Amino acid sequence: MKPKFSLLYAAIAVLPLGPVFGQSLQDADGPQARESVRQVAIIGAGAAGSSAAYHLHNYSSRYGVSVNITLFEKTGRIGGRTLTVNPFDDPSQRVELGASIFIEKNLILYGALKDFDLTKRDPDEDSDPTLGIWDGDSFVFTINESHSFWWNAAKVIWRYGVMAPRRTQNLMESTIAKFLRLYEEPFFPFRSLTQRTYELGLVDATGVTGEQLLKANSVGDLYAHDIVQASTRVNYASNIARIHGLDTMVSMAPEGAMAVAGGNWQIFEKMVHKSGAGLLLNTSVVSIGLASHDKDTQDRVRYTIEVASSSNSSSSAEKYPLVFDDVVVATPYQFSKIDAGDGVIQHSIDAIPYVQLHVTIFSTPFRFSPAFFGLTDTTAIPGTVLTTLNKDDGPTSGVEGAGKAGFFSISTLRKVQNPKTKKEEYLYKIFSPAAVTPDFLSRLFGVDVPSTFTTATENTDSTESPISWYHPHVFNSYPKALPRVTFQDPIIGPGLYYTSGMESFISTMETNALMGKNVARLILDDILGIYSGGGAGSEDGSVLVADGMQKIVCDRGKTPPADDMLKDL
């Protein structure tokens, strides 16, 4: 049994410098302790926070720097938007609810998979091989992945021609190749994501819509409307006229997808474990303030963090202050409810609109009704249904641009066993802009689904229900990636870092982990007295600090480039 929250912090308060936690206030002026260990707080144990802790530990070990990391997580788990659920409360049937896939060329995630000896699985191994793109009236394109490559290629060419797919592929590869240079010196690390966007030529993709980028590269309208738009809708819940070109290209790059058996969150759990960080779950950071300056360390700014139990973080709750040299805010600030004191945030944080995505996973013995899709033959219905806009829709039609279809995707994940009936059922996953209703499910399956989801239906065994297991979840999943040419910087004050600026650029597990690694490197270089992450500099990774100052060469090991990237669903 875990100790009560108040008892835990009562113990912390009397420690002069714990091996896990930041300093208590009464020890904030102890220069000897401060000089021996750099106290770093990371707020949020999602992909970015876990990666920041892991890579800061690795960097500090490599360079012989003493760093004490404390990780605060307001929920009771690690992984952020990477989480799983268990149909029928059976862990053996676990399914991804959040971020679902990554690929081999994602250096951070795939490297962690190997380093942590986690088991890889094919996320599509048990899913239905048929896929269709539906516009609310009819299927504009269908394909069966169990058929031969040449047969499927012929179907694509017959409808879209040769050049549209080829031009899209070439555009995607060239765009992603530019992005992947962020992993390499001299572009890694970086203090300004905006600067790197211009240096790498990616502003040409972020500054226009996906629709504009495709037109400029002579990709046919039909292919853009059907194939590319179905991809941006399932990946980012956005139409190509409402999402920037970089995210559009990311949506087209999930080839060779994989996942971790048992859940992708295990990567981040392992990162936290390997980092040696002190982990405080169910702990909310209530405020960040300025602590007293230390005259013995050239007036270095230090921060006071107040924390409280997540079950009671109100203004009347008991709060516990701790002091840190560096603070990493690894969660979207606008949702954090953190009160930043005067002078703390010196570079303002943009409040950006996020997509509110409804993810609904459920089990039923029924297959899709042909009538819902305007068909007569059940066998003609694809197991995975992606959607695009109808000819009468605009890019903002319907709820959040879902258009006549009303949802972004429905996938038949696999068969599961109902423990009550001992019969196999179908496990489905729906992405939609609004909550799934009983009326929608009734039409989708051609059976009466009452609001309770428990009433037995006609022509079924009395022990069965139309919906036997049901799990809805709402994510602030990713920003609405409208075109932009400037992005949030990762340094928002001296020793104060922010990771979620990456989200408006590209929002994936991998890119959030990359920003966590970037911040970790910036902290380490600051400890070493190296000003890094400025201009692209030379091929040896050196940077010119300022006019009249010496050129500093960083001896970081070069990260090898990758030639493909992640797209997590």
CSV table of N, CA, C and O in Angstrom, one decimal, residues 394-472:
chain,number,residue,atom,x,y,z
A,394,GLY,N,-17.9,21.2,-47.4
A,394,GLY,CA,-16.8,22.1,-47.4
A,394,GLY,C,-15.8,21.6,-46.3
A,394,GLY,O,-16.2,20.7,-45.5
A,395,PRO,N,-14.6,22.2,-46.2
A,395,PRO,CA,-13.6,21.7,-45.2
A,395,PRO,C,-14.0,21.9,-43.8
A,395,PRO,O,-13.4,21.3,-42.9
A,396,THR,N,-15.1,22.7,-43.5
A,396,THR,CA,-15.5,22.9,-42.1
A,396,THR,C,-16.9,22.3,-42.0
A,396,THR,O,-17.6,22.6,-40.9
A,397,SER,N,-17.4,21.6,-42.9
A,397,SER,CA,-18.8,21.0,-42.8
A,397,SER,C,-19.0,20.1,-41.6
A,397,SER,O,-18.0,19.3,-41.3
A,398,GLY,N,-20.1,20.1,-41.1
A,398,GLY,CA,-20.4,19.2,-40.0
A,398,GLY,C,-19.7,19.5,-38.7
A,398,GLY,O,-19.1,20.6,-38.6
A,399,VAL,N,-19.7,18.6,-37.7
A,399,VAL,CA,-19.0,18.9,-36.5
A,399,VAL,C,-17.5,18.7,-36.7
A,399,VAL,O,-17.0,17.7,-37.2
A,400,GLU,N,-16.7,19.8,-36.5
A,400,GLU,CA,-15.3,19.8,-36.7
A,400,GLU,C,-14.8,19.3,-38.0
A,400,GLU,O,-13.8,18.7,-38.2
A,401,GLY,N,-15.6,19.6,-39.1
A,401,GLY,CA,-15.2,19.3,-40.4
A,401,GLY,C,-15.4,17.8,-40.8
A,401,GLY,O,-14.9,17.4,-41.8
A,402,ALA,N,-16.1,17.1,-40.0
A,402,ALA,CA,-16.3,15.6,-40.3
A,402,ALA,C,-17.1,15.5,-41.5
A,402,ALA,O,-17.1,14.4,-42.2
A,403,GLY,N,-18.0,16.4,-41.9
A,403,GLY,CA,-18.8,16.4,-43.1
A,403,GLY,C,-19.9,15.4,-43.0
A,403,GLY,O,-20.3,15.0,-41.9
A,404,LYS,N,-20.4,15.0,-44.1
A,404,LYS,CA,-21.6,14.1,-44.2
A,404,LYS,C,-21.4,12.7,-43.5
A,404,LYS,O,-22.2,12.2,-42.9
A,405,ALA,N,-20.1,12.3,-43.6
A,405,ALA,CA,-19.8,11.0,-42.9
A,405,ALA,C,-20.0,11.0,-41.4
A,405,ALA,O,-20.5,10.0,-40.8
A,406,GLY,N,-19.7,12.1,-40.8
A,406,GLY,CA,-20.0,12.3,-39.4
A,406,GLY,C,-18.9,11.7,-38.5
A,406,GLY,O,-18.9,12.0,-37.3
A,407,PHE,N,-18.0,11.0,-39.0
A,407,PHE,CA,-16.9,10.4,-38.2
A,407,PHE,C,-15.6,10.4,-39.1
A,407,PHE,O,-15.7,10.6,-40.3
A,408,PHE,N,-14.5,10.1,-38.4
A,408,PHE,CA,-13.2,10.1,-39.2
A,408,PHE,C,-12.8,8.7,-39.6
A,408,PHE,O,-12.2,8.5,-40.6
A,409,SER,N,-13.1,7.7,-38.7
A,409,SER,CA,-12.7,6.3,-39.1
A,409,SER,C,-13.4,5.4,-38.1
A,409,SER,O,-13.7,5.7,-37.0
A,410,ILE,N,-13.6,4.2,-38.7
A,410,ILE,CA,-14.1,3.0,-37.9
A,410,ILE,C,-13.2,1.8,-38.3
A,410,ILE,O,-13.1,1.5,-39.5
A,411,SER,N,-12.6,1.2,-37.3
A,411,SER,CA,-11.7,0.0,-37.6
A,411,SER,C,-12.2,-1.2,-36.9
A,411,SER,O,-12.6,-1.2,-35.7
A,412,THR,N,-12.2,-2.3,-37.6
A,412,THR,CA,-12.5,-3.6,-37.0
A,412,THR,C,-11.1,-4.1,-36.5
A,412,THR,O,-10.3,-4.5,-37.3
A,413,LEU,N,-10.8,-4.0,-35.2
A,413,LEU,CA,-9.5,-4.3,-34.7
A,413,LEU,C,-9.1,-5.8,-34.8
A,413,LEU,O,-8.1,-6.2,-35.3
A,414,ARG,N,-10.0,-6.6,-34.2
A,414,ARG,CA,-9.8,-8.1,-34.1
A,414,ARG,C,-11.0,-8.7,-33.5
A,414,ARG,O,-11.9,-8.0,-33.1
A,415,LYS,N,-10.9,-10.0,-33.3
A,415,LYS,CA,-11.9,-10.8,-32.6
A,415,LYS,C,-11.5,-10.9,-31.1
A,415,LYS,O,-10.3,-11.1,-30.9
A,416,VAL,N,-12.5,-10.8,-30.2
A,416,VAL,CA,-12.2,-11.0,-28.8
A,416,VAL,C,-13.2,-12.0,-28.3
A,416,VAL,O,-14.3,-12.2,-28.9
A,417,GLN,N,-12.9,-12.6,-27.1
A,417,GLN,CA,-13.9,-13.5,-26.5
A,417,GLN,C,-14.7,-12.8,-25.4
A,417,GLN,O,-14.1,-12.2,-24.5
A,418,ASN,N,-16.0,-12.9,-25.5
A,418,ASN,CA,-16.8,-12.4,-24.4
A,418,ASN,C,-16.8,-13.4,-23.3
A,418,ASN,O,-17.2,-14.6,-23.5
A,419,PRO,N,-16.3,-13.1,-22.1
A,419,PRO,CA,-16.2,-14.1,-21.0
A,419,PRO,C,-17.5,-14.6,-20.5
A,419,PRO,O,-17.6,-15.7,-19.9
A,420,LYS,N,-18.6,-13.9,-20.8
A,420,LYS,CA,-19.9,-14.4,-20.3
A,420,LYS,C,-20.5,-15.4,-21.2
A,420,LYS,O,-21.0,-16.4,-20.8
A,421,THR,N,-20.4,-15.1,-22.5
A,421,THR,CA,-21.0,-16.0,-23.5
A,421,THR,C,-20.0,-17.0,-24.0
A,421,THR,O,-20.4,-18.0,-24.6
A,422,LYS,N,-18.7,-16.8,-23.8
A,422,LYS,CA,-17.6,-17.7,-24.3
A,422,LYS,C,-17.6,-17.7,-25.8
A,422,LYS,O,-17.0,-18.6,-26.4
A,423,LYS,N,-18.2,-16.7,-26.4
A,423,LYS,CA,-18.3,-16.6,-27.9
A,423,LYS,C,-17.4,-15.5,-28.4
A,423,LYS,O,-17.1,-14.5,-27.7
A,424,GLU,N,-16.9,-15.6,-29.6
A,424,GLU,CA,-16.1,-14.5,-30.2
A,424,GLU,C,-17.0,-13.4,-30.7
A,424,GLU,O,-18.1,-13.6,-31.1
A,425,GLU,N,-16.5,-12.2,-30.5
A,425,GLU,CA,-17.1,-10.9,-30.9
A,425,GLU,C,-16.1,-10.1,-31.7
A,425,GLU,O,-14.9,-10.4,-31.7
A,426,TYR,N,-16.6,-9.0,-32.2
A,426,TYR,CA,-15.7,-8.1,-33.0
A,426,TYR,C,-15.4,-6.9,-32.1
A,426,TYR,O,-16.3,-6.3,-31.5
A,427,LEU,N,-14.2,-6.5,-32.1
A,427,LEU,CA,-13.7,-5.3,-31.4
A,427,LEU,C,-13.5,-4.2,-32.4
A,427,LEU,O,-12.8,-4.3,-33.3
A,428,TYR,N,-14.2,-3.1,-32.1
A,428,TYR,CA,-14.2,-1.9,-33.0
A,428,TYR,C,-13.6,-0.7,-32.3
A,428,TYR,O,-13.7,-0.5,-31.1
A,429,LYS,N,-13.1,0.2,-33.2
A,429,LYS,CA,-12.5,1.5,-32.7
A,429,LYS,C,-13.0,2.6,-33.6
A,429,LYS,O,-12.8,2.5,-34.8
A,430,ILE,N,-13.6,3.6,-33.0
A,430,ILE,CA,-14.1,4.8,-33.8
A,430,ILE,C,-13.4,6.0,-33.4
A,430,ILE,O,-13.3,6.3,-32.2
A,431,PHE,N,-13.0,6.8,-34.3
A,431,PHE,CA,-12.5,8.2,-34.1
A,431,PHE,C,-13.6,9.1,-34.6
A,431,PHE,O,-14.0,9.0,-35.8
A,432,SER,N,-14.0,10.0,-33.8
A,432,SER,CA,-15.1,10.9,-34.1
A,432,SER,C,-15.0,12.3,-33.4
A,432,SER,O,-14.3,12.4,-32.4
A,433,PRO,N,-15.6,13.3,-34.0
A,433,PRO,CA,-15.5,14.7,-33.4
A,433,PRO,C,-16.4,14.9,-32.2
A,433,PRO,O,-16.4,15.8,-31.5
A,434,ALA,N,-17.4,13.9,-32.0
A,434,ALA,CA,-18.4,14.0,-31.0
A,434,ALA,C,-18.6,12.6,-30.4
A,434,ALA,O,-18.2,11.6,-31.0
A,435,ALA,N,-19.3,12.6,-29.3
A,435,ALA,CA,-19.6,11.3,-28.7
A,435,ALA,C,-20.4,10.4,-29.6
A,435,ALA,O,-21.3,10.9,-30.3
A,436,VAL,N,-20.1,9.1,-29.6
A,436,VAL,CA,-20.9,8.2,-30.3
A,436,VAL,C,-22.2,7.9,-29.6
A,436,VAL,O,-22.2,7.8,-28.4
A,437,THR,N,-23.3,8.0,-30.4
A,437,THR,CA,-24.6,7.9,-29.8
A,437,THR,C,-25.2,6.5,-30.0
A,437,THR,O,-24.9,5.8,-31.0
A,438,PRO,N,-26.2,6.1,-29.2
A,438,PRO,CA,-26.9,4.8,-29.4
A,438,PRO,C,-27.6,4.8,-30.8
A,438,PRO,O,-27.6,3.8,-31.5
A,439,ASP,N,-28.1,6.0,-31.2
A,439,ASP,CA,-28.8,6.0,-32.6
A,439,ASP,C,-27.8,5.7,-33.7
A,439,ASP,O,-28.1,5.0,-34.6
A,440,PHE,N,-26.6,6.3,-33.6
A,440,PHE,CA,-25.5,6.0,-34.6
A,440,PHE,C,-25.2,4.5,-34.6
A,440,PHE,O,-25.1,3.9,-35.6
A,441,LEU,N,-25.0,3.9,-33.4
A,441,LEU,CA,-24.6,2.5,-33.3
A,441,LEU,C,-25.8,1.6,-33.8
A,441,LEU,O,-25.5,0.6,-34.5
A,442,SER,N,-27.0,2.0,-33.6
A,442,SER,CA,-28.2,1.3,-34.1
A,442,SER,C,-28.2,1.2,-35.6
A,442,SER,O,-28.4,0.2,-36.2
A,443,ARG,N,-27.9,2.4,-36.2
A,443,ARG,CA,-27.9,2.4,-37.7
A,443,ARG,C,-26.6,1.7,-38.2
A,443,ARG,O,-26.7,1.1,-39.3
A,444,LEU,N,-25.5,1.8,-37.5
A,444,LEU,CA,-24.3,1.2,-38.0
A,444,LEU,C,-24.4,-0.3,-38.1
A,444,LEU,O,-23.9,-1.0,-39.0
A,445,PHE,N,-25.1,-0.9,-37.1
A,445,PHE,CA,-25.1,-2.4,-37.0
A,445,PHE,C,-26.5,-2.9,-37.4
A,445,PHE,O,-26.7,-4.1,-37.4
A,446,GLY,N,-27.5,-2.1,-37.6
A,446,GLY,CA,-28.8,-2.5,-37.9
A,446,GLY,C,-29.5,-3.3,-36.8
A,446,GLY,O,-30.4,-4.1,-37.1
A,447,VAL,N,-29.2,-2.9,-35.6
A,447,VAL,CA,-29.9,-3.5,-34.4
A,447,VAL,C,-30.3,-2.3,-33.5
A,447,VAL,O,-29.7,-1.2,-33.6
A,448,ASP,N,-31.1,-2.6,-32.6
A,448,ASP,CA,-31.6,-1.6,-31.6
A,448,ASP,C,-30.6,-1.5,-30.5
A,448,ASP,O,-30.5,-2.5,-29.7
A,449,VAL,N,-29.9,-0.4,-30.4
A,449,VAL,CA,-28.9,-0.2,-29.3
A,449,VAL,C,-29.5,0.8,-28.3
A,449,VAL,O,-29.5,2.0,-28.7
A,450,PRO,N,-30.0,0.4,-27.2
A,450,PRO,CA,-30.6,1.3,-26.3
A,450,PRO,C,-29.5,2.2,-25.6
A,450,PRO,O,-28.3,1.9,-25.6
A,451,SER,N,-29.9,3.2,-24.9
A,451,SER,CA,-29.0,4.1,-24.2
A,451,SER,C,-28.1,3.4,-23.2
A,451,SER,O,-27.0,3.7,-22.8
A,452,THR,N,-28.7,2.3,-22.6
A,452,THR,CA,-28.0,1.5,-21.6
A,452,THR,C,-27.0,0.5,-22.2
A,452,THR,O,-26.1,0.0,-21.5
A,453,PHE,N,-27.1,0.2,-23.5
A,453,PHE,CA,-26.3,-0.7,-24.2
A,453,PHE,C,-26.4,-2.1,-23.6
A,453,PHE,O,-25.5,-3.0,-23.8
A,454,THR,N,-27.5,-2.4,-22.9
A,454,THR,CA,-27.6,-3.7,-22.2
A,454,THR,C,-28.8,-4.6,-22.6
A,454,THR,O,-28.9,-5.7,-22.3
A,455,THR,N,-29.7,-4.0,-23.3
A,455,THR,CA,-31.0,-4.7,-23.7
A,455,THR,C,-30.7,-5.7,-24.8
A,455,THR,O,-30.1,-5.4,-25.8
A,456,ALA,N,-31.2,-6.9,-24.5
A,456,ALA,CA,-31.0,-8.0,-25.6
A,456,ALA,C,-31.9,-7.6,-26.8
A,456,ALA,O,-33.0,-7.0,-26.7
A,457,THR,N,-31.4,-7.9,-27.9
A,457,THR,CA,-32.1,-7.6,-29.2
A,457,THR,C,-32.7,-8.8,-29.8
A,457,THR,O,-32.4,-9.9,-29.4
A,458,GLU,N,-33.6,-8.5,-30.7
A,458,GLU,CA,-34.4,-9.6,-31.4
A,458,GLU,C,-33.4,-10.5,-32.1
A,458,GLU,O,-32.4,-10.0,-32.7
A,459,ASN,N,-33.7,-11.8,-32.2
A,459,ASN,CA,-32.9,-12.7,-32.9
A,459,ASN,C,-31.5,-12.9,-32.3
A,459,ASN,O,-30.6,-13.4,-33.0
A,460,THR,N,-31.3,-12.6,-31.1
A,460,THR,CA,-30.0,-12.9,-30.4
A,460,THR,C,-30.3,-13.7,-29.1
A,460,THR,O,-31.4,-13.7,-28.6
A,461,ASP,N,-29.3,-14.4,-28.7
A,461,ASP,CA,-29.4,-15.1,-27.4
A,461,ASP,C,-29.7,-14.1,-26.3
A,461,ASP,O,-29.2,-13.0,-26.3
A,462,SER,N,-30.5,-14.5,-25.4
A,462,SER,CA,-31.0,-13.6,-24.3
A,462,SER,C,-29.8,-13.2,-23.4
A,462,SER,O,-29.9,-12.2,-22.7
A,463,THR,N,-28.7,-13.9,-23.4
A,463,THR,CA,-27.6,-13.5,-22.6
A,463,THR,C,-26.7,-12.5,-23.3
A,463,THR,O,-25.7,-12.0,-22.7
A,464,GLU,N,-26.9,-12.3,-24.6
A,464,GLU,CA,-26.1,-11.3,-25.4
A,464,GLU,C,-26.7,-9.9,-25.3
A,464,GLU,O,-27.9,-9.7,-25.2
A,465,SER,N,-25.8,-8.9,-25.6
A,465,SER,CA,-26.2,-7.6,-25.7
A,465,SER,C,-25.7,-7.0,-27.0
A,465,SER,O,-24.7,-7.5,-27.5
A,466,PRO,N,-26.4,-6.0,-27.6
A,466,PRO,CA,-25.8,-5.5,-28.8
A,466,PRO,C,-24.5,-4.9,-28.7
A,466,PRO,O,-23.6,-5.0,-29.6
A,467,ILE,N,-24.2,-4.2,-27.5
A,467,ILE,CA,-22.9,-3.7,-27.2
A,467,ILE,C,-22.5,-4.4,-25.9
A,467,ILE,O,-23.1,-4.0,-24.8
A,468,SER,N,-21.6,-5.3,-25.9
A,468,SER,CA,-21.3,-6.1,-24.7
A,468,SER,C,-20.2,-5.5,-23.8
A,468,SER,O,-20.1,-5.7,-22.6
A,469,TRP,N,-19.3,-4.7,-24.4
A,469,TRP,CA,-18.3,-4.0,-23.7
A,469,TRP,C,-18.0,-2.6,-24.4
A,469,TRP,O,-18.0,-2.6,-25.6
A,470,TYR,N,-17.8,-1.6,-23.6
A,470,TYR,CA,-17.8,-0.2,-24.2
A,470,TYR,C,-16.9,0.7,-23.4
A,470,TYR,O,-16.9,0.7,-22.2
A,471,HIS,N,-16.0,1.4,-24.1
A,471,HIS,CA,-15.0,2.3,-23.5
A,471,HIS,C,-14.9,3.5,-24.3
A,471,HIS,O,-14.1,3.5,-25.3
A,472,PRO,N,-15.5,4.6,-23.9
A,472,PRO,CA,-15.3,5.9,-24.6
A,472,PRO,C,-14.2,6.7,-23.9
A,472,PRO,O,-14.0,6.6,-22.6
